[in-house]
Amino acid sequence: HAFQQNCKAARAAAAKNGIPRLRPHVKTHKTIEGCIIQAGIDSAGDKSLADVIGFVASTLPELAMVVKLGCQYKRKPFTDVIFGIPICKSKLLEIQSMSHELTSATHGEGCIHVIVDNPQQATFLEEFAQQNTSDENTQRWSVFLKLDTGYHRAGITCEKAGVNLATQIINSTHLVLKGLYTHCGHSYNIQDSGVMKETTNQDHSMILGFLNTLRSHLKSSNSKFDVSSLSISVGSTPSMFSHDNALKIPNIELHPGNYVFYDRQQLWTGACSSEKSIGGFVLSRIIGHYDDEHRNAIMVDAGATALTKESTPQGSMCSVLGRPDLECYRMSQEITMIRCKSEDGVKPFPFQEFPLGSTVLLIPNHSCLAAACFEEYHVVDGGTNSISTESEVVERWCP
């Protein structure tokens, strides 16, 4: 199905562009089955595909899911996971417990990395480790320093503040600077391939500049820390086909997540080339016909609680699979209204093609948010045929 094809395509694109490592994010699907497909174990060693070397998780349940797989498989990529949002004190005990579970099951090979982008985070990680260190065991946190390379959401600047924080982590007894982490989130608003390429180039240039500045700073203080040992984790789904390694950044990896399902946003950015690559839909039933001059529309029984009201550059609340002539123009909590696209708004709706009680497949604006609305996914496999409302359910996944 599309999920499998999308996972393979992401690995192939990374390898083709000179990036040999992929660290998928699990936040879109949140399932064990999805992680196993993302891992690509059956095709490990294929030089035409990037190696999957670990995962990223954004919530504690997602992290626990990957740790469970790590304890079961006792091998990468399941034993190497970044907790992908800036760390806070309230999560330390639970992450510490999961870390002990993973390292015990893997005889010390597994690792959970935390994200830091503020000096206070480094300080409370240090304090927590000191409080939990004994004569027999010195606790150390593996840290990825998050840098802001243009998205201006999370991440410390690549200037003096970032260098000082990196130095603080390096000099800590209880912290290990494992890598740098950036997120090209601003790529979600880019449709032009040239601008997308400029954005990824800027990301890489800023990272390389930061590495050089950090190296010089450490050299001036006689530090023996090897900057070239750092893992460099970059990317996003819309930018993943534009990242290359022309600047020869060492240990570079991509961390896309939405690519497993795609959505209307990625159709717009061009990361998803067609609806055939969409891997996640919301099945909805037609519950209303309104054949009058004010509406000329149908109603379906999926609204904001199934799709969310996330916006996209092309407008509308969602779209109907295979029907570019229709628009989902209005949404409430449990329902969405669908009409024909028309400049004057008077094009007759083909009610006979959409009988009351029949179903349609809706493409979410943002699949990560829509998927989180459901307790179970029904997996269908159209093979060489198009997915439809009549496709057979072959599996059920529970996030």
CSV table of C-alpha atoms in Angstrom, one decimal:
chain,number,residue,atom,x,y,z
A,1,HIS,CA,0.0,0.0,0.0
A,2,ALA,CA,1.0,3.7,-0.2
A,3,PHE,CA,2.5,3.7,3.3
A,4,GLN,CA,5.1,1.1,2.2
A,5,GLN,CA,5.8,2.8,-1.1
A,6,ASN,CA,6.2,6.2,0.6
A,7,CYS,CA,8.7,4.8,3.1
A,8,LYS,CA,10.8,3.2,0.4
A,9,ALA,CA,10.7,6.3,-1.7
A,10,ALA,CA,11.9,8.5,1.1
A,11,ARG,CA,14.9,6.2,1.7
A,12,ALA,CA,15.7,6.1,-2.0
A,13,ALA,CA,15.5,9.9,-2.3
A,14,ALA,CA,17.9,10.4,0.6
A,15,ALA,CA,20.4,7.9,-0.7
A,16,LYS,CA,20.2,9.4,-4.2
A,17,ASN,CA,20.9,12.9,-2.7
A,18,GLY,CA,24.0,11.7,-0.8
A,19,ILE,CA,22.3,11.4,2.6
A,20,PRO,CA,22.9,7.8,3.7
A,21,ARG,CA,20.9,7.8,6.9
A,22,LEU,CA,17.2,8.2,7.7
A,23,ARG,CA,15.7,8.7,11.2
A,24,PRO,CA,11.9,8.6,10.7
A,25,HIS,CA,9.5,10.4,13.0
A,26,VAL,CA,6.6,8.3,14.3
A,27,LYS,CA,4.3,11.2,15.3
A,28,THR,CA,2.1,10.9,12.2
A,29,HIS,CA,1.0,7.2,12.5
A,30,LYS,CA,1.9,6.4,16.1
A,31,THR,CA,1.7,2.6,15.5
A,32,ILE,CA,4.0,-0.4,16.0
A,33,GLU,CA,3.1,-1.6,12.5
A,34,GLY,CA,4.1,1.7,11.0
A,35,CYS,CA,7.4,1.7,12.8
A,36,ILE,CA,8.3,-1.7,11.5
A,37,ILE,CA,7.5,-0.6,7.9
A,38,GLN,CA,9.5,2.6,8.3
A,39,ALA,CA,12.4,0.5,9.7
A,40,GLY,CA,12.7,-1.3,6.3
A,41,ILE,CA,14.4,-4.3,7.9
A,42,ASP,CA,13.8,-6.5,4.9
A,43,SER,CA,15.8,-4.2,2.7
A,44,ALA,CA,18.6,-3.4,5.1
A,45,GLY,CA,21.9,-3.3,3.2
A,46,ASP,CA,20.4,-2.1,0.0
A,47,LYS,CA,22.8,0.6,-1.2
A,48,SER,CA,20.2,2.3,-3.2
A,49,LEU,CA,18.3,3.0,0.0
A,50,ALA,CA,19.3,5.1,3.0
A,51,ASP,CA,19.9,3.1,6.2
A,52,VAL,CA,17.2,3.7,8.9
A,53,ILE,CA,19.3,4.3,11.9
A,54,GLY,CA,16.8,5.4,14.6
A,55,PHE,CA,13.5,7.1,15.3
A,56,VAL,CA,12.1,10.4,16.6
A,57,ALA,CA,9.1,10.5,18.9
A,58,SER,CA,7.3,13.6,20.2
A,59,THR,CA,5.2,12.2,23.1
A,60,LEU,CA,5.9,9.9,26.0
A,61,PRO,CA,3.4,7.2,24.6
A,62,GLU,CA,5.2,7.4,21.2
A,63,LEU,CA,8.6,7.0,23.0
A,64,ALA,CA,7.3,4.1,25.0
A,65,MET,CA,6.1,2.4,21.8
A,66,VAL,CA,9.6,2.6,20.2
A,67,VAL,CA,11.3,1.5,23.4
A,68,LYS,CA,9.0,-1.5,23.5
A,69,LEU,CA,10.1,-2.4,19.9
A,70,GLY,CA,13.7,-1.8,21.0
A,71,CYS,CA,13.4,-4.3,23.9
A,72,GLN,CA,11.8,-6.8,21.5
A,73,TYR,CA,14.2,-6.5,18.5
A,74,LYS,CA,17.3,-5.5,20.4
A,75,ARG,CA,18.7,-3.8,17.3
A,76,LYS,CA,18.7,-0.5,15.5
A,77,PRO,CA,16.7,1.4,14.4
A,78,PHE,CA,14.4,0.6,17.4
A,79,THR,CA,17.1,1.0,20.0
A,80,ASP,CA,18.1,4.6,19.1
A,81,VAL,CA,15.4,7.2,19.6
A,82,ILE,CA,15.3,11.0,20.0
A,83,PHE,CA,12.6,12.5,22.2
A,84,GLY,CA,12.0,15.3,19.7
A,85,ILE,CA,10.6,18.2,21.7
A,86,PRO,CA,12.6,20.4,24.1
A,87,ILE,CA,12.9,18.5,27.4
A,88,CYS,CA,11.1,19.6,30.6
A,89,LYS,CA,11.5,18.4,34.2
A,90,SER,CA,8.2,16.7,34.5
A,91,LYS,CA,9.1,14.1,31.9
A,92,LEU,CA,12.5,13.1,33.3
A,93,LEU,CA,11.5,10.3,35.6
A,94,GLU,CA,9.4,8.6,33.0
A,95,ILE,CA,12.2,8.9,30.4
A,96,GLN,CA,14.7,7.7,32.8
A,97,SER,CA,12.6,4.6,33.5
A,98,MET,CA,12.2,3.9,29.8
A,99,SER,CA,16.0,4.4,29.3
A,100,HIS,CA,16.8,1.9,32.0
A,101,GLU,CA,14.4,-0.6,30.5
A,102,LEU,CA,15.9,-0.1,27.0
A,103,THR,CA,19.6,-0.3,28.1
A,104,SER,CA,18.9,-3.4,30.3
A,105,ALA,CA,17.2,-5.2,27.4
A,106,THR,CA,20.0,-4.3,25.0
A,107,HIS,CA,22.9,-4.8,27.3
A,108,GLY,CA,23.7,-1.1,27.2
A,109,GLU,CA,23.4,-0.6,23.4
A,110,GLY,CA,20.1,1.2,23.4
A,111,CYS,CA,19.8,5.0,23.9
A,112,ILE,CA,17.2,7.7,24.3
A,113,HIS,CA,18.4,11.2,23.4
A,114,VAL,CA,16.8,14.4,24.7
A,115,ILE,CA,16.5,17.8,22.9
A,116,VAL,CA,18.0,20.9,24.6
A,117,ASP,CA,17.7,24.5,23.4
A,118,ASN,CA,18.0,26.4,26.6
A,119,PRO,CA,20.8,26.6,29.3
A,120,GLN,CA,18.2,26.0,32.0
A,121,GLN,CA,17.4,22.6,30.5
A,122,ALA,CA,21.1,21.6,30.6
A,123,THR,CA,21.2,22.7,34.2
A,124,PHE,CA,18.2,20.7,35.4
A,125,LEU,CA,19.3,17.7,33.5
A,126,GLU,CA,22.7,17.9,35.2
A,127,GLU,CA,21.0,18.3,38.6
A,128,PHE,CA,18.7,15.4,38.0
A,129,ALA,CA,21.7,13.2,37.0
A,130,GLN,CA,23.7,14.2,40.0
A,131,GLN,CA,20.8,13.2,42.3
A,132,ASN,CA,20.5,9.8,40.6
A,133,THR,CA,24.2,9.0,40.4
A,134,SER,CA,25.7,6.4,42.8
A,135,ASP,CA,29.1,5.0,43.3
A,136,GLU,CA,28.2,2.1,41.0
A,137,ASN,CA,26.5,4.1,38.3
A,138,THR,CA,27.1,7.6,36.8
A,139,GLN,CA,24.0,8.8,35.0
A,140,ARG,CA,24.6,10.6,31.7
A,141,TRP,CA,22.0,12.2,29.4
A,142,SER,CA,22.6,11.9,25.7
A,143,VAL,CA,21.7,15.3,24.2
A,144,PHE,CA,20.9,16.7,20.8
A,145,LEU,CA,21.2,20.5,20.7
A,146,LYS,CA,18.3,22.0,18.7
A,147,LEU,CA,19.3,24.9,16.4
A,148,ASP,CA,17.0,27.5,14.8
A,149,THR,CA,18.0,27.7,11.1
A,150,GLY,CA,15.0,29.8,9.9
A,151,TYR,CA,11.7,28.3,11.2
A,152,HIS,CA,11.8,30.5,14.3
A,153,ARG,CA,9.8,28.1,16.5
A,154,ALA,CA,12.0,25.9,18.8
A,155,GLY,CA,15.8,26.0,18.7
A,156,ILE,CA,18.6,28.2,20.0
A,157,THR,CA,20.3,30.6,17.6
A,158,CYS,CA,23.4,29.5,15.6
A,159,GLU,CA,25.3,32.4,17.0
A,160,LYS,CA,27.1,33.0,20.4
A,161,ALA,CA,24.1,31.7,22.5
A,162,GLY,CA,24.1,28.4,20.6
A,163,VAL,CA,27.9,28.0,20.9
A,164,ASN,CA,27.8,28.8,24.6
A,165,LEU,CA,25.1,26.2,25.2
A,166,ALA,CA,26.9,23.5,23.3
A,167,THR,CA,30.0,24.3,25.3
A,168,GLN,CA,28.0,24.0,28.6
A,169,ILE,CA,26.8,20.5,27.5
A,170,ILE,CA,30.3,19.4,26.4
A,171,ASN,CA,31.8,20.5,29.7
A,172,SER,CA,29.2,18.8,31.8
A,173,THR,CA,30.0,15.6,33.7
A,174,HIS,CA,26.5,14.2,33.2
A,175,LEU,CA,25.6,15.3,29.7
A,176,VAL,CA,26.9,14.0,26.4
A,177,LEU,CA,26.5,16.2,23.3
A,178,LYS,CA,25.5,13.6,20.7
A,179,GLY,CA,24.3,15.8,17.8
A,180,LEU,CA,22.6,18.8,16.4
A,181,TYR,CA,18.9,18.9,15.4
A,182,THR,CA,17.1,21.3,13.1
A,183,HIS,CA,13.6,21.3,11.6
A,184,CYS,CA,12.7,22.9,8.2
A,185,GLY,CA,9.2,23.6,9.3
A,186,HIS,CA,9.0,26.8,7.2
A,187,SER,CA,9.2,24.5,4.2
A,188,TYR,CA,5.5,23.7,4.7
A,189,ASN,CA,4.7,27.1,3.2
A,190,ILE,CA,6.9,26.7,0.1
A,191,GLN,CA,5.7,25.5,-3.2
A,192,ASP,CA,8.4,26.6,-5.6
A,193,SER,CA,11.2,24.0,-5.9
A,194,GLY,CA,13.9,26.6,-6.3
A,195,VAL,CA,12.9,28.4,-3.1
A,196,MET,CA,12.7,25.0,-1.4
A,197,LYS,CA,16.3,24.2,-2.5
A,198,GLU,CA,17.4,27.6,-1.2
A,199,THR,CA,15.8,26.9,2.1
A,200,THR,CA,17.6,23.5,2.6
A,201,ASN,CA,20.9,25.1,1.4
A,202,GLN,CA,20.5,27.8,4.0
A,203,ASP,CA,19.8,25.1,6.7
A,204,HIS,CA,23.0,23.2,5.8
A,205,SER,CA,25.1,26.4,5.5
A,206,MET,CA,24.0,27.6,9.0
A,207,ILE,CA,24.7,24.2,10.5
A,208,LEU,CA,28.2,24.1,8.9
A,209,GLY,CA,28.9,27.7,10.0
A,210,PHE,CA,27.8,26.7,13.6
A,211,LEU,CA,30.1,23.6,13.5
A,212,ASN,CA,33.1,25.7,12.4
A,213,THR,CA,32.4,28.4,15.0
A,214,LEU,CA,32.1,25.8,17.7
A,215,ARG,CA,35.3,24.0,16.6
A,216,SER,CA,37.2,27.3,16.8
A,217,HIS,CA,35.7,28.2,20.2
A,218,LEU,CA,36.6,24.8,21.6
A,219,LYS,CA,40.1,24.9,20.2
A,220,SER,CA,40.7,28.3,21.8
A,221,SER,CA,39.8,26.7,25.2
A,222,ASN,CA,42.0,23.6,24.6
A,223,SER,CA,39.0,21.3,24.5
A,224,LYS,CA,39.6,17.9,23.0
A,225,PHE,CA,36.0,17.4,21.9
A,226,ASP,CA,35.7,16.1,18.4
A,227,VAL,CA,33.0,18.2,16.6
A,228,SER,CA,33.1,15.9,13.6
A,229,SER,CA,31.7,13.1,15.7
A,230,LEU,CA,28.3,14.9,16.1
A,231,SER,CA,25.2,13.5,14.3
A,232,ILE,CA,23.5,16.2,12.3
A,233,SER,CA,19.7,15.6,12.1
A,234,VAL,CA,17.9,17.7,9.5
A,235,GLY,CA,14.8,18.0,7.4
A,236,SER,CA,11.0,17.8,7.2
A,237,THR,CA,8.6,16.0,4.8
A,238,PRO,CA,8.2,18.9,2.3
A,239,SER,CA,12.0,19.5,2.2
A,240,MET,CA,13.2,15.9,2.2
A,241,PHE,CA,13.6,15.7,-1.5
A,242,SER,CA,15.6,18.9,-1.6
A,243,HIS,CA,18.2,18.1,1.0
A,244,ASP,CA,21.6,16.9,-0.4
A,245,ASN,CA,25.0,16.7,1.1
A,246,ALA,CA,26.9,19.0,-1.3
A,247,LEU,CA,28.6,20.6,1.7
A,248,LYS,CA,29.9,17.3,3.0
A,249,ILE,CA,28.4,17.7,6.5
A,250,PRO,CA,29.5,14.6,8.5
A,251,ASN,CA,27.0,12.1,9.9
A,252,ILE,CA,24.0,13.8,8.4
A,253,GLU,CA,20.6,12.2,8.6
A,254,LEU,CA,17.0,13.1,7.6
A,255,HIS,CA,14.1,13.0,10.0
A,256,PRO,CA,10.8,13.3,8.0
A,257,GLY,CA,7.5,12.1,9.5
A,258,ASN,CA,4.4,13.1,7.5
A,259,TYR,CA,5.7,11.3,4.4
A,260,VAL,CA,4.1,8.0,5.4
A,261,PHE,CA,0.6,9.3,4.9
A,262,TYR,CA,1.0,12.7,3.1
A,263,ASP,CA,-2.0,15.0,2.9
A,264,ARG,CA,-3.4,18.0,1.0
A,265,GLN,CA,-0.6,20.2,2.3
A,266,GLN,CA,2.0,18.0,0.8
A,267,LEU,CA,0.1,17.8,-2.5
A,268,TRP,CA,0.5,21.6,-2.5
A,269,THR,CA,4.2,21.7,-1.6
A,270,GLY,CA,4.9,19.0,-4.2
A,271,ALA,CA,6.4,16.5,-1.8
A,272,CYS,CA,3.4,14.3,-2.7
A,273,SER,CA,3.2,14.1,-6.5
A,274,SER,CA,-0.4,12.8,-6.7
A,275,GLU,CA,-3.3,11.4,-4.8
A,276,LYS,CA,-2.0,7.9,-5.5
A,277,SER,CA,0.6,8.5,-2.9
A,278,ILE,CA,-1.8,9.6,-0.2
A,279,GLY,CA,-1.7,7.0,2.6
A,280,GLY,CA,-4.3,8.2,5.0
A,281,PHE,CA,-8.0,9.1,4.4
A,282,VAL,CA,-11.1,9.6,6.5
A,283,LEU,CA,-14.1,7.5,5.4
A,284,SER,CA,-17.3,9.5,5.7
A,285,ARG,CA,-20.9,8.8,5.0
A,286,ILE,CA,-23.3,11.1,3.1
A,287,ILE,CA,-26.1,12.1,5.4
A,288,GLY,CA,-27.7,15.1,3.6
A,289,HIS,CA,-28.8,16.3,0.2
A,290,TYR,CA,-29.6,20.0,-0.1
A,291,ASP,CA,-30.9,20.7,-3.6
A,292,ASP,CA,-31.8,24.4,-3.3
A,293,GLU,CA,-30.5,27.7,-4.5
A,294,HIS,CA,-28.9,28.6,-1.2
A,295,ARG,CA,-26.8,25.4,-0.8
A,296,ASN,CA,-26.7,23.0,-3.8
A,297,ALA,CA,-24.6,20.7,-1.7
A,298,ILE,CA,-24.3,17.5,0.3
A,299,MET,CA,-23.4,16.9,3.9
A,300,VAL,CA,-21.0,14.2,5.2
A,301,ASP,CA,-20.7,12.9,8.8
A,302,ALA,CA,-17.0,13.8,9.4
A,303,GLY,CA,-16.2,17.3,10.7
A,304,ALA,CA,-13.6,19.0,12.9
A,305,THR,CA,-13.4,16.1,15.4
A,306,ALA,CA,-12.3,13.8,12.6
A,307,LEU,CA,-10.3,16.1,10.4
A,308,THR,CA,-9.5,19.1,12.5
A,309,LYS,CA,-9.7,22.7,11.1
A,310,GLU,CA,-6.1,22.9,10.1
A,311,SER,CA,-5.7,25.2,7.2
A,312,THR,CA,-3.7,24.8,3.9
A,313,PRO,CA,-2.5,27.3,1.3
A,314,GLN,CA,-5.1,26.0,-1.2
A,315,GLY,CA,-8.0,26.6,1.1
A,316,SER,CA,-11.0,24.4,2.1
A,317,MET,CA,-11.3,22.0,5.0
A,318,CYS,CA,-10.3,18.8,3.2
A,319,SER,CA,-10.9,17.3,-0.3
A,320,VAL,CA,-12.7,14.3,-1.8
A,321,LEU,CA,-10.5,11.6,-3.2
A,322,GLY,CA,-10.6,11.6,-7.0
A,323,ARG,CA,-13.0,14.6,-7.3
A,324,PRO,CA,-11.1,17.8,-8.0
A,325,ASP,CA,-14.3,19.3,-9.2
A,326,LEU,CA,-15.7,19.4,-5.6
A,327,GLU,CA,-14.8,21.5,-2.6
A,328,CYS,CA,-15.3,21.0,1.1
A,329,TYR,CA,-16.3,24.5,1.9
A,330,ARG,CA,-17.8,24.4,5.4
A,331,MET,CA,-17.1,22.4,8.5
A,332,SER,CA,-18.6,22.0,11.9
A,333,GLN,CA,-17.9,19.7,14.8
A,334,GLU,CA,-19.3,16.5,13.3
A,335,ILE,CA,-20.2,17.5,9.6
A,336,THR,CA,-18.7,18.9,6.4
A,337,MET,CA,-20.5,20.5,3.5
A,338,ILE,CA,-19.4,19.7,-0.1
A,339,ARG,CA,-20.4,21.5,-3.3
A,340,CYS,CA,-19.1,21.9,-6.8
A,341,LYS,CA,-16.3,24.3,-7.5
A,342,SER,CA,-17.8,27.1,-9.5
A,343,GLU,CA,-16.9,30.8,-10.1
A,344,ASP,CA,-20.5,31.8,-9.7
A,345,GLY,CA,-21.5,29.2,-7.2
A,346,VAL,CA,-24.5,27.9,-9.3
A,347,LYS,CA,-23.1,24.8,-10.9
A,348,PRO,CA,-25.6,21.9,-10.2
A,349,PHE,CA,-24.3,19.3,-7.8
A,350,PRO,CA,-24.4,15.7,-9.2
A,351,PHE,CA,-26.6,14.3,-6.4
A,352,GLN,CA,-27.2,11.1,-8.3
A,353,GLU,CA,-23.5,10.2,-8.0
A,354,PHE,CA,-23.6,10.6,-4.2
A,355,PRO,CA,-26.7,8.8,-2.9
A,356,LEU,CA,-27.7,9.3,0.7
A,357,GLY,CA,-26.0,6.6,2.9
A,358,SER,CA,-23.1,6.1,0.4
A,359,THR,CA,-19.5,6.9,1.4
A,360,VAL,CA,-16.6,9.1,0.3
A,361,LEU,CA,-12.9,9.2,1.2
A,362,LEU,CA,-11.7,12.5,2.4
A,363,ILE,CA,-8.1,13.7,2.2
A,364,PRO,CA,-7.1,15.6,5.4
A,365,ASN,CA,-5.4,19.0,5.2
A,366,HIS,CA,-2.9,17.7,7.8
A,367,SER,CA,-2.7,13.9,8.3
A,368,CYS,CA,-0.7,14.1,11.5
A,369,LEU,CA,-3.6,15.9,13.2
A,370,ALA,CA,-6.4,13.9,11.6
A,371,ALA,CA,-4.8,10.6,12.4
A,372,ALA,CA,-4.6,11.6,16.1
A,373,CYS,CA,-8.5,11.8,16.1
A,374,PHE,CA,-8.9,8.0,15.8
A,375,GLU,CA,-8.3,5.0,18.0
A,376,GLU,CA,-8.0,2.6,15.1
A,377,TYR,CA,-6.9,2.7,11.4
A,378,HIS,CA,-8.4,0.3,8.9
A,379,VAL,CA,-5.7,-0.7,6.4
A,380,VAL,CA,-6.6,-1.4,2.8
A,381,ASP,CA,-4.5,-2.5,-0.1
A,382,GLY,CA,-5.6,-1.7,-3.6
A,383,GLY,CA,-2.6,-3.4,-5.2
A,384,THR,CA,-2.5,-2.1,-8.8
A,385,ASN,CA,-6.1,-0.7,-8.4
A,386,SER,CA,-7.1,2.6,-7.0
A,387,ILE,CA,-8.2,2.7,-3.4
A,388,SER,CA,-11.9,3.2,-3.0
A,389,THR,CA,-14.7,3.0,-0.4
A,390,GLU,CA,-15.1,-0.6,-1.4
A,391,SER,CA,-11.5,-1.7,-0.8
A,392,GLU,CA,-11.1,-4.6,1.5
A,393,VAL,CA,-9.8,-4.0,5.0
A,394,VAL,CA,-6.7,-6.3,5.4
A,395,GLU,CA,-5.4,-5.1,8.8
A,396,ARG,CA,-6.3,-2.9,11.7
A,397,TRP,CA,-3.7,-0.7,13.4
A,398,CYS,CA,-4.1,0.9,16.8
A,399,PRO,CA,-2.1,4.0,17.6
